[in-house]
Coordinates of C-alpha atoms in Angstrom, one line a residue:
Chain H
X1 CA -20.8 -7.9 13.8
X2 CA -17.2 -7.5 15.0
X3 CA -17.2 -4.1 16.6
X4 CA -14.1 -2.1 15.7
X5 CA -15.2 0.8 17.8
X6 CA -12.1 2.6 18.9
X7 CA -13.8 3.5 22.1
X8 CA -14.6 -0.1 23.0
X9 CA -11.1 -1.1 22.2
X10 CA -9.7 1.7 24.1
X11 CA -11.4 0.5 27.2
X12 CA -10.3 -3.1 26.7
X13 CA -6.7 -2.8 25.6
X14 CA -3.9 -2.5 28.0
X15 CA -2.6 1.0 28.0
X16 CA 1.1 0.9 27.1
X17 CA 2.4 4.0 28.9
X18 CA 4.3 6.2 26.5
X19 CA 3.5 9.3 28.6
X20 CA 6.7 11.0 29.6
X21 CA 6.7 12.0 33.2
X22 CA 6.5 15.8 33.5
X23 CA 9.9 15.9 35.2
X24 CA 11.7 14.9 32.0
X25 CA 10.9 18.3 30.5
X26 CA 13.5 20.9 31.3
X27 CA 12.2 24.3 32.3
X28 CA 14.6 26.5 30.3
X29 CA 12.4 26.7 27.1
X30 CA 14.9 24.6 25.2
X31 CA 13.0 21.4 25.4
X32 CA 10.8 22.0 22.4
X33 CA 12.9 20.5 19.6
X34 CA 11.3 17.6 17.8
X35 CA 14.6 15.7 17.8
X36 CA 16.0 14.1 20.9
X37 CA 19.6 14.6 19.8
X38 CA 20.3 18.4 20.1
X39 CA 23.0 17.8 22.7
X40 CA 25.8 18.8 20.4
X41 CA 24.2 22.2 19.6
X42 CA 23.2 22.8 23.2
X43 CA 26.8 22.2 24.3
X44 CA 28.2 24.5 21.5
X45 CA 25.8 27.3 22.5
X46 CA 27.2 27.1 26.0
X47 CA 30.7 27.9 24.8
X48 CA 32.2 31.3 24.2
X49 CA 31.4 32.5 20.7
X50 CA 34.0 33.6 18.2
X51 CA 33.3 37.0 16.7
X52 CA 33.2 37.4 12.9
X53 CA 31.9 40.1 10.6
X54 CA 29.6 38.5 8.1
X55 CA 30.3 39.5 4.5
X56 CA 28.3 41.9 2.5
X57 CA 28.8 39.9 -0.7
X58 CA 30.3 36.5 -1.6
X59 CA 33.7 38.0 -1.9
X60 CA 33.9 39.4 1.6
X61 CA 32.3 36.3 3.4
X62 CA 34.7 35.1 6.1
X63 CA 35.3 31.3 6.4
X64 CA 33.8 29.4 9.3
X65 CA 34.3 25.8 10.4
X66 CA 32.0 23.2 11.8
X67 CA 31.7 22.5 15.5
X68 CA 32.4 26.1 16.6
X69 CA 30.0 28.8 17.8
X70 CA 30.2 32.1 16.0
X71 CA 28.8 35.5 16.8
X72 CA 28.3 37.2 13.4
X73 CA 28.0 40.9 13.0
X74 CA 25.4 41.7 10.3
X75 CA 24.7 44.6 7.9
X76 CA 21.5 46.2 6.8
X77 CA 20.0 43.8 4.3
X78 CA 19.4 46.4 1.6
X79 CA 23.2 46.9 1.4
X80 CA 24.0 43.2 0.7
X81 CA 24.7 41.3 -2.5
X82 CA 23.7 37.7 -2.1
X83 CA 25.0 34.9 -4.3
X84 CA 21.4 33.7 -4.9
X85 CA 18.2 35.5 -3.9
X86 CA 16.9 34.3 -0.5
X87 CA 14.8 31.2 -1.3
X88 CA 11.9 32.7 0.7
X89 CA 10.3 35.9 -0.4
X90 CA 10.0 38.2 2.7
X91 CA 9.7 41.9 3.5
X92 CA 13.2 43.0 4.4
X93 CA 12.1 46.3 6.2
X94 CA 14.7 46.9 8.9
X95 CA 16.2 43.4 8.4
X96 CA 19.9 42.6 8.8
X97 CA 21.9 39.9 7.1
X98 CA 25.2 38.7 5.8
X99 CA 27.2 35.9 4.2
X100 CA 29.6 33.2 5.7
X101 CA 31.7 30.7 3.8
X102 CA 32.4 27.1 4.7
X103 CA 33.2 23.6 3.4
X104 CA 32.5 20.2 4.8
X105 CA 35.0 17.4 4.4
X106 CA 32.4 14.6 4.2
X107 CA 29.2 14.7 2.3
X108 CA 26.1 14.1 4.4
X109 CA 23.5 15.7 6.6
X110 CA 24.5 18.8 8.4
X111 CA 22.6 21.0 10.8
X112 CA 22.8 24.8 11.1
X113 CA 21.8 26.1 14.5
X114 CA 20.8 29.7 15.1
X115 CA 20.0 31.8 18.2
X116 CA 17.0 33.5 16.6
X117 CA 14.2 32.7 14.1
X118 CA 15.7 34.4 11.0
X119 CA 16.0 32.9 7.5
X120 CA 19.0 31.1 6.1
X121 CA 20.0 29.5 2.8
X122 CA 23.0 27.4 1.9
X123 CA 24.1 28.3 -1.6
X124 CA 26.3 26.1 -3.8
X125 CA 27.4 27.6 -7.2
X126 CA 24.7 30.3 -7.1
X127 CA 21.8 27.9 -6.2
X128 CA 20.1 27.5 -2.8
X129 CA 20.2 23.9 -1.6
X130 CA 16.7 22.9 -0.4
X131 CA 16.6 22.1 3.3
X132 CA 15.8 18.6 4.4
X133 CA 14.0 19.6 7.6
X134 CA 13.8 22.3 10.2
X135 CA 12.6 22.7 13.7
X136 CA 12.8 25.1 16.6
X137 CA 12.1 25.6 20.3
X138 CA 10.3 28.9 20.9
X139 CA 11.5 30.6 24.0
X140 CA 15.0 29.1 23.6
X141 CA 18.0 31.0 22.2
X142 CA 20.6 28.4 22.6
X143 CA 19.7 27.5 20.0
X144 CA 16.3 28.8 18.8
X145 CA 16.1 27.1 15.3
X146 CA 17.9 24.3 13.5
X147 CA 17.8 23.7 9.7
X148 CA 19.1 20.4 8.2
X149 CA 20.8 20.2 4.8
X150 CA 22.3 17.5 2.7
X151 CA 25.7 19.0 1.8
X152 CA 28.3 18.0 -0.8
X153 CA 31.9 17.4 0.3
X154 CA 34.8 19.7 -0.5
X155 CA 32.8 22.5 -2.2
X156 CA 32.7 26.1 -1.4
X157 CA 29.4 26.8 0.3
X158 CA 27.8 30.1 1.3
X159 CA 25.6 30.4 4.3
X160 CA 23.3 33.4 3.6
X161 CA 21.7 35.0 6.6
X162 CA 18.5 37.1 5.9
X163 CA 15.7 38.8 7.8
X164 CA 17.4 39.0 11.2
X165 CA 15.9 41.5 13.6
X166 CA 19.2 41.8 15.5
X167 CA 22.4 43.1 14.1
X168 CA 24.3 40.2 15.7
X169 CA 23.4 36.6 15.6
X170 CA 25.0 33.3 16.8
X171 CA 25.5 30.4 14.4
X172 CA 26.9 26.9 14.6
X173 CA 27.3 24.2 12.0
X174 CA 27.5 20.5 13.0
X175 CA 27.3 17.2 11.3
X176 CA 23.9 15.7 12.0
X177 CA 23.9 12.8 14.5
X178 CA 23.2 9.5 12.8
X179 CA 19.6 9.2 13.9
X180 CA 18.6 12.5 12.4
X181 CA 16.5 13.9 10.9
Chain K
X1 CA 5.0 -0.1 -5.3
X2 CA 3.1 1.7 -8.1
X3 CA 3.3 0.1 -11.5
X4 CA 4.8 2.1 -14.4
X5 CA 2.3 4.5 -15.8
X6 CA 2.2 2.7 -19.1
X7 CA -1.2 3.8 -20.4
X8 CA -0.4 7.4 -19.7
X9 CA 3.1 7.3 -21.2
X10 CA 1.6 5.8 -24.3
X11 CA -1.2 8.2 -24.6
X12 CA 1.1 11.1 -23.7
X13 CA 3.4 10.2 -26.5
X14 CA 0.5 10.0 -29.0
X15 CA -1.2 13.2 -27.9
X16 CA 2.0 15.1 -27.2
X17 CA 0.3 16.8 -24.2
X18 CA -2.2 18.6 -26.4
X19 CA -5.1 16.8 -24.8
X20 CA -5.2 15.9 -21.2
X21 CA -4.5 12.3 -20.6
X22 CA -6.1 11.4 -17.4
X23 CA -8.9 12.8 -15.3
X24 CA -6.5 13.9 -12.6
X25 CA -4.1 15.5 -15.1
X26 CA -7.0 17.3 -16.6
X27 CA -8.0 18.9 -13.3
X28 CA -7.2 22.6 -13.8
X29 CA -7.3 23.2 -10.0
X30 CA -4.1 21.2 -9.6
X31 CA -0.7 22.2 -10.8
X32 CA 2.7 20.4 -10.3
X33 CA 4.7 22.1 -7.6
X34 CA 8.1 22.1 -9.1
X35 CA 9.5 24.0 -6.1
X36 CA 7.7 23.5 -2.9
X37 CA 9.1 26.8 -1.6
X38 CA 7.3 28.7 -4.3
X39 CA 3.7 27.4 -4.6
X40 CA 2.0 28.3 -7.9
X41 CA -1.4 29.8 -8.7
X42 CA -4.0 27.5 -10.3
X43 CA -4.6 29.8 -13.2
X44 CA -2.5 32.1 -15.3
X45 CA -2.4 35.5 -13.7
X46 CA -2.1 38.9 -15.4
X47 CA 1.0 40.9 -14.6
X48 CA -0.9 43.0 -12.1
X49 CA -2.4 39.9 -10.5
X50 CA 1.0 38.2 -10.3
X51 CA 2.5 41.2 -8.5
X52 CA -0.3 41.0 -6.0
X53 CA 0.1 37.2 -5.6
X54 CA 3.8 37.6 -5.0
X55 CA 3.3 40.5 -2.6
X56 CA 0.8 38.3 -0.7
X57 CA 3.2 35.4 -0.6
X58 CA 5.9 37.8 0.6
X59 CA 3.8 39.1 3.5
X60 CA 2.6 35.6 4.3
X61 CA 6.3 34.6 4.7
X62 CA 7.4 37.6 6.6
X63 CA 8.3 37.4 10.2
X64 CA 6.7 40.3 12.0
X65 CA 8.6 42.1 14.7
X66 CA 7.5 44.0 17.9
X67 CA 6.2 47.5 17.7
X68 CA 9.0 50.0 18.0
X69 CA 11.7 47.8 16.5
X70 CA 14.1 50.3 14.8
X71 CA 13.8 50.5 11.0
X72 CA 11.1 47.8 11.0
X73 CA 9.0 49.9 8.7
X74 CA 5.9 48.0 7.5
X75 CA 6.5 44.8 9.4
X76 CA 6.1 45.8 13.1
X77 CA 3.3 45.3 15.6
X78 CA 3.8 41.6 16.5
X79 CA 2.2 40.6 19.9
X80 CA 2.6 41.4 22.7
X81 CA 1.1 37.8 22.8
X82 CA 1.4 35.5 19.9
X83 CA 2.0 32.0 18.7
X84 CA 4.2 32.5 15.7
X85 CA 5.7 35.6 13.9
X86 CA 4.6 34.6 10.4
X87 CA 1.8 32.8 8.7
X88 CA 4.4 30.6 7.1
X89 CA 5.7 29.4 10.5
X90 CA 2.5 27.4 10.8
X91 CA 1.5 26.9 7.2
X92 CA 5.0 26.3 5.8
X93 CA 4.9 27.2 2.1
X94 CA 1.1 26.8 2.3
X95 CA 1.3 23.2 3.6
X96 CA -0.1 21.7 6.8
X97 CA 1.7 22.3 10.1
X98 CA 4.1 19.7 11.5
X99 CA 2.5 17.6 14.2
X100 CA 4.1 16.4 17.4
X101 CA 6.6 13.6 16.7
X102 CA 6.1 12.2 20.2
X103 CA 5.0 13.2 23.7
X104 CA 6.4 16.6 24.6
X105 CA 5.9 20.3 24.0
X106 CA 3.4 21.0 21.3
X107 CA 4.9 22.3 18.0
X108 CA 4.1 25.9 16.9
X109 CA 1.6 24.8 14.3
X110 CA -0.6 23.0 16.9
X111 CA -2.6 25.7 18.5
X112 CA -4.8 25.4 21.5
X113 CA -8.1 27.3 21.0
X114 CA -10.1 28.0 24.2
X115 CA -13.7 28.8 24.6
X116 CA -17.2 27.5 24.0
X117 CA -19.0 27.8 20.7
X118 CA -18.0 31.2 19.2
X119 CA -17.3 32.6 22.7
X120 CA -13.7 33.1 23.7
X121 CA -12.3 32.0 27.0
X122 CA -13.0 34.9 29.4
X123 CA -9.4 34.8 30.8
X124 CA -7.2 34.0 27.8
X125 CA -9.2 34.9 24.7
X126 CA -9.7 32.6 21.7
X127 CA -6.2 31.2 21.6
X128 CA -3.6 30.3 24.2
X129 CA -0.6 32.4 23.2
X130 CA 2.5 30.5 23.9
X131 CA 5.0 33.2 22.9
X132 CA 5.4 36.9 23.9
X133 CA 7.6 39.8 22.9
X134 CA 10.3 41.0 25.2
X135 CA 8.9 42.5 28.4
X136 CA 5.8 40.3 28.3
X137 CA 5.3 36.7 29.4
X138 CA 3.5 34.0 27.3
X139 CA 0.0 33.0 28.5
X140 CA 1.2 29.4 29.0
X141 CA 2.8 26.4 27.5
X142 CA 1.3 23.2 26.0
X143 CA 2.4 19.6 26.4
X144 CA 0.9 16.7 24.7
X145 CA 1.2 13.2 26.1
X146 CA 0.3 10.2 23.9
X147 CA -1.0 6.9 25.1
X148 CA -0.8 4.0 22.7
X149 CA -3.9 2.1 21.7
X150 CA -3.8 -1.2 20.0
X151 CA -6.4 -3.3 18.4
X152 CA -7.0 -5.8 15.6
X153 CA -8.8 -5.9 12.3
X154 CA -11.3 -8.7 11.8
X155 CA -8.6 -10.5 9.8
X156 CA -6.4 -10.5 12.9
X157 CA -3.9 -7.9 11.8
X158 CA -2.9 -5.4 14.4
X159 CA -3.3 -1.7 14.3
X160 CA -1.9 1.0 16.6
X161 CA -3.1 4.5 17.4
X162 CA -1.8 7.2 19.7
X163 CA -4.4 9.1 21.8
X164 CA -3.4 12.6 22.9
X165 CA -3.9 14.2 26.3
X166 CA -3.2 18.0 26.5
X167 CA -1.7 19.7 29.5
X168 CA -1.7 23.4 29.8
X169 CA 1.2 24.5 32.0
X170 CA 2.5 27.7 33.5
X171 CA -0.9 29.4 32.9
X172 CA 0.0 33.0 33.7
X173 CA -3.5 34.2 34.5
X174 CA -4.7 31.2 36.5
X175 CA -7.1 28.4 35.3
X176 CA -9.1 28.8 32.1
X177 CA -12.8 29.7 32.3
X178 CA -14.8 26.8 33.7
X179 CA -17.0 26.5 30.6
X180 CA -14.2 26.6 28.1
X181 CA -13.2 23.7 26.0
X182 CA -9.6 22.9 25.2
X183 CA -9.6 22.8 21.3
X184 CA -6.3 21.6 19.8
X185 CA -6.0 22.5 16.1
X186 CA -3.2 21.8 13.7
X187 CA -2.6 24.3 11.0
X188 CA -4.3 22.8 7.8
X189 CA -2.9 23.1 4.3
X190 CA -4.1 26.2 2.4
X191 CA -3.9 24.8 -1.1
X192 CA -7.1 25.4 -3.1
X193 CA -8.6 27.5 -0.3
X194 CA -9.9 30.0 -2.8
X195 CA -11.6 27.2 -4.7
X196 CA -13.3 26.0 -1.5
X197 CA -14.5 29.6 -1.2
X198 CA -15.9 29.4 -4.7
X199 CA -18.3 26.5 -4.1
X200 CA -21.7 28.1 -4.2
X201 CA -23.7 28.1 -1.0
X202 CA -26.6 26.4 -2.9
X203 CA -24.3 23.4 -3.7
X204 CA -23.4 22.9 0.0
X205 CA -27.0 23.2 1.0
X206 CA -28.1 20.7 -1.6
X207 CA -25.6 18.2 -0.3
X208 CA -27.0 18.5 3.2
X209 CA -30.5 17.9 1.8
X210 CA -29.4 14.8 -0.1
X211 CA -27.9 12.3 2.3
X212 CA -25.8 9.6 0.8
X213 CA -25.4 6.1 2.3
X214 CA -27.5 7.4 5.2
X215 CA -24.9 10.0 6.1
X216 CA -26.4 13.4 6.7
X217 CA -24.1 16.4 7.1
X218 CA -25.0 19.7 8.6
X219 CA -24.4 23.1 7.1
X220 CA -22.2 25.4 9.3
X221 CA -24.2 28.6 9.6
X222 CA -23.5 31.9 11.3
X223 CA -25.4 35.2 10.8
X224 CA -26.9 34.0 7.5
X225 CA -23.5 33.0 6.1
X226 CA -22.1 29.6 5.5
X227 CA -18.9 28.6 7.3
X228 CA -16.3 26.7 5.4
X229 CA -12.9 27.3 6.9
X230 CA -11.3 25.8 9.9
X231 CA -11.6 22.2 11.1
X232 CA -15.2 23.0 12.2
X233 CA -16.0 25.3 9.3
X234 CA -16.7 28.1 11.7
X235 CA -15.0 30.7 9.6
X236 CA -17.1 32.1 6.7
X237 CA -14.4 33.5 4.4
X238 CA -10.7 33.7 3.8
X239 CA -11.1 37.4 4.8
X240 CA -12.4 36.4 8.2
X241 CA -9.9 33.6 8.7
X242 CA -7.0 35.9 7.8
X243 CA -8.1 38.6 10.2
X244 CA -8.6 36.0 12.9
X245 CA -5.1 34.5 12.4
X246 CA -3.5 37.9 12.5
X247 CA -5.2 39.0 15.7
X248 CA -5.4 35.6 17.6
X249 CA -2.2 33.9 16.5
X250 CA 0.1 36.8 15.8
X251 CA -1.1 39.8 17.8
X252 CA -1.6 41.9 14.7
X253 CA -4.5 44.2 14.0
X254 CA -6.0 44.6 10.6
X255 CA -9.1 46.0 9.0
X256 CA -10.9 42.8 9.9
X257 CA -9.9 42.7 13.5
X258 CA -9.2 46.0 15.3
X259 CA -7.9 44.4 18.5
X260 CA -5.4 41.8 19.5
X261 CA -6.8 38.7 21.1
X262 CA -5.9 39.8 24.6
X263 CA -7.5 37.9 27.4
X264 CA -10.2 39.8 29.3
X265 CA -8.0 39.8 32.5
X266 CA -4.8 40.7 30.7
X267 CA -4.2 44.4 31.3
X268 CA -0.6 44.3 30.2
X269 CA -1.5 42.9 26.9
X270 CA -4.3 45.5 26.4
X271 CA -2.0 48.4 27.2
X272 CA 0.9 47.3 24.9
X273 CA 2.0 49.8 22.3
X274 CA 0.8 49.2 18.7
X275 CA 2.7 49.2 15.4
X276 CA 0.2 51.4 13.5
X277 CA -3.5 51.5 13.0
X278 CA -4.1 48.9 11.8
X279 CA -0.7 47.1 12.1
X280 CA -1.3 45.2 8.8
X281 CA -2.1 47.7 6.0
X282 CA -5.1 47.1 3.8
X283 CA -2.7 46.7 0.9
X284 CA -0.9 43.8 2.6
X285 CA -4.1 42.3 3.8
X286 CA -5.6 42.3 0.3
X287 CA -2.4 40.8 -1.2
X288 CA -2.5 38.0 1.4
X289 CA -6.1 37.2 0.3
X290 CA -5.0 37.2 -3.3
X291 CA -2.3 34.7 -2.6
X292 CA -4.6 32.4 -0.7
X293 CA -7.4 32.7 -3.3
X294 CA -5.2 31.8 -6.3
X295 CA -3.1 29.2 -4.6
X296 CA -3.2 25.9 -6.5
X297 CA -3.6 22.4 -5.3
X298 CA -0.4 20.4 -5.7
X299 CA -0.8 17.8 -8.4
X300 CA 0.2 14.2 -7.6
X301 CA 0.6 11.8 -10.6
X302 CA -2.0 9.1 -10.2
X303 CA -1.4 5.5 -11.0
X304 CA -3.5 4.9 -14.2
X305 CA -3.6 1.2 -13.6
X306 CA -5.3 1.4 -10.3
X307 CA -7.0 4.8 -10.4
X308 CA -10.5 3.6 -11.3
X309 CA -10.4 0.6 -8.9
X310 CA -9.3 2.9 -6.0
X311 CA -12.1 5.4 -6.7
X312 CA -14.6 2.6 -6.7
X313 CA -13.3 1.2 -3.5
X314 CA -13.4 4.6 -1.9
X315 CA -17.0 5.0 -2.9
X316 CA -18.0 1.4 -2.0
X317 CA -16.5 1.7 1.5
X318 CA -18.6 4.8 2.0
X319 CA -15.8 7.4 2.2
X320 CA -17.2 9.4 -0.7
X321 CA -20.5 10.0 1.2
X322 CA -18.6 12.7 3.0
X323 CA -15.3 13.1 1.1
X324 CA -17.2 14.1 -2.1
X325 CA -15.1 13.7 -5.2
X326 CA -16.9 16.4 -7.2
X327 CA -18.1 19.9 -6.3
X328 CA -19.1 22.8 -8.6
X329 CA -17.3 26.2 -8.3
X330 CA -18.1 29.6 -9.8
X331 CA -16.0 32.6 -10.7
X332 CA -12.8 30.6 -10.7
X333 CA -11.6 31.0 -14.2
X334 CA -10.9 27.7 -16.0
X335 CA -11.9 25.7 -13.0
X336 CA -15.6 24.6 -13.0
X337 CA -15.6 21.5 -10.8
X338 CA -13.2 20.5 -8.1
X339 CA -12.2 17.1 -6.6
X340 CA -11.5 18.3 -3.1
X341 CA -13.0 15.2 -1.4
X342 CA -15.1 17.2 1.0
X343 CA -18.8 18.1 1.3
X344 CA -17.9 21.2 3.4
X345 CA -20.5 19.9 5.8
X346 CA -20.2 19.1 9.5
X347 CA -20.3 15.6 11.0
X348 CA -20.0 14.2 14.5
X349 CA -17.3 11.6 14.4
X350 CA -17.9 10.5 17.9
X351 CA -16.3 10.9 21.4
X352 CA -12.8 9.7 20.4
X353 CA -12.2 12.8 18.3
X354 CA -14.3 15.2 20.3
X355 CA -13.0 18.3 22.1
X356 CA -12.8 18.0 25.8
X357 CA -13.7 20.3 28.7
X358 CA -11.3 21.3 31.4
X359 CA -12.5 18.2 33.3
X360 CA -11.3 16.0 30.5
X361 CA -14.8 14.9 29.4
X362 CA -15.5 14.8 25.7
X363 CA -18.2 17.2 24.4
X364 CA -20.1 16.4 21.2
X365 CA -18.2 18.1 18.4
X366 CA -19.0 18.7 14.7
X367 CA -16.1 18.5 12.2
X368 CA -16.0 19.7 8.6
X369 CA -15.2 16.8 6.3
X370 CA -11.4 17.4 5.9
X371 CA -10.6 17.9 2.2
X372 CA -8.3 15.1 1.0
X373 CA -6.8 16.9 -2.0
X374 CA -3.2 17.7 -1.6
X375 CA -2.6 14.7 0.6
X376 CA -0.1 13.3 -2.0
X377 CA 2.0 16.5 -1.5
X378 CA 2.1 15.9 2.3
X379 CA 2.9 12.2 1.8
X380 CA 5.8 12.9 -0.5
X381 CA 7.2 15.8 1.6
X382 CA 9.6 13.5 3.4
X383 CA 8.2 14.8 6.8
X384 CA 6.2 12.6 9.1
X385 CA 2.4 12.8 8.4
X386 CA 0.2 14.4 11.0
X387 CA -3.5 14.0 10.1
X388 CA -6.8 15.0 11.7
X389 CA -7.6 18.2 13.6
X390 CA -4.8 17.7 16.1
X391 CA -2.3 15.8 14.1
X392 CA -2.7 12.6 16.1
X393 CA -2.9 10.3 13.1
X394 CA 0.6 9.4 11.8
X395 CA -0.8 7.7 8.6
X396 CA -3.9 7.7 6.5
X397 CA -4.7 4.3 8.0
X398 CA -4.6 5.8 11.5
X399 CA -6.8 8.7 10.4
X400 CA -9.4 6.2 9.1
X401 CA -9.3 4.2 12.2
X402 CA -10.2 7.2 14.3
X403 CA -13.4 7.7 12.3
X404 CA -16.3 6.9 14.6
X405 CA -19.9 8.4 15.1
X406 CA -21.4 9.2 11.7
X407 CA -18.4 7.6 10.0
X408 CA -18.4 4.4 12.1
X409 CA -20.1 2.3 9.3
X410 CA -17.5 3.4 6.8
X411 CA -14.7 2.6 9.2
X412 CA -16.2 -0.8 9.9
X413 CA -16.5 -1.5 6.1
X414 CA -12.8 -0.5 5.8
X415 CA -11.9 -2.9 8.6
X416 CA -13.7 -5.8 6.8
X417 CA -11.9 -5.2 3.5
X418 CA -9.2 -7.7 2.8
X419 CA -5.7 -6.6 3.7
X420 CA -4.9 -6.1 0.0
X421 CA -8.0 -4.0 -0.6
X422 CA -7.3 -1.9 2.4
X423 CA -3.8 -1.2 1.1
X424 CA -5.2 -0.4 -2.3
X425 CA -7.6 2.1 -0.8
X426 CA -4.9 3.7 1.3
X427 CA -2.5 3.9 -1.6
X428 CA -5.2 5.6 -3.7
X429 CA -5.9 8.1 -1.0
X430 CA -2.2 8.9 -0.7
X431 CA -2.2 10.0 -4.3
X432 CA -4.9 12.7 -4.0

């Protein structure tokens, strides 16, 4: 009988070291992303944020552009009128939210980075675009969470913020690096 | 890869959907998930039931906030120690947690339980809490480091596995109790959980008494009840599992758990203010149970041309001795039998999968046969697969290759199949 025993093989095979040395892990809590390429977001979150007041409905949503960090002032969620209901049902007790408007010149994968773990939707023509992937690094606020979307070019898109604990949040939009997600 | 579903298309056209057209399509436990973000119930609910289901889903999705957060109303009381602020953060839309992509910090859905048997770790409690609310510090952080293992099938083809090693860092209260095991557990999918609860005790006991292919499983028993939830089936009901999750992983009290899972030595955790007594109201608790009880299993279209052959291969290889394709259920409306591919029994799969003590030595560990239903949903999610209790297996093939101990004969038979047969078996499992 040819033993296939994992243990036996484990003992015989050469161990190909894929163990990362402990030193490669940063100590600031921002090392927990599952992607290697969060450098663009990390750099943006180190810049001075531009202040905006997020809209309370699609009509009052200010326009933001990619590759810039924003600090958005939010409103109590019960006072908002979203373009589409948040795609996740959640209790909104005490939650803040708001709307931002943007466009992208080229279709493709984009990442929205947030400084806290609240919920977002990207809405096109009244429908929330499903996210492609998401990830976060608990203990990190620069950023805390990243959501990836496949976005169409040249269309008016709404970024809907929901369920935030804080009345002010930081947000940045970037084109996803090639290797992502 | 899968041939057109000609037979079904033809039959479907003839029968116009009035009659079910395949065994899988007829399975009332499964429902197509048209929107993954909004998992459906397995049966039609009354208006009152639907309200409860949706409230449960809403609470399940809600991120809880620390006690004392202004205007937080019904959703405060998180922590002070916790792992995630919502059930959904680990069981995203009811699905299994995301595993580690590579060596590095453990993702939120991979929890380190500590303790021996039912006993918690004397210092940290049942779960190492890797997050804390403001003014408190987490209990520690978790890193996982993978080592690659390579080997060959008898036909010479190569396989690769990654073996994890867990490192607990920045332990705030010092080393863990010396008798504690380090028990990594990935959040499982919750689909069909209510149907697993509806399998009569007698059916589980009967399976244990009737070994198949020489495989004898063990009933998980505690205080006269039969355990069926968790990777070791150590939780006896959804009620108990929900209360545990709230207290151990979220720092929330409920009618099932009046205290947070503070470590015995953690005075700051024990003194922290609460967000009500209990923090999760009975109303919310019951709604969350309703959501889990009625949650359907995602239906994956099977390949009619290969379905019977795959099932036969699965049985012939010895997989079905544990991953049982047919169990009875009671009190579940239209659902009388389920194809969950589990026996809800415990098996020792050998040292490679066993939990380890603080000294790194494996300790004999009994695992519940993992239900394979819903795997197709995970495979088609577009996210990397993370199988087995700690998400180490990146594919169904890797999961099978880790089977040892009581499942060693099945794994060996799998290894001796031809390359084409192995692929047929794996493709079939991927459509459950």
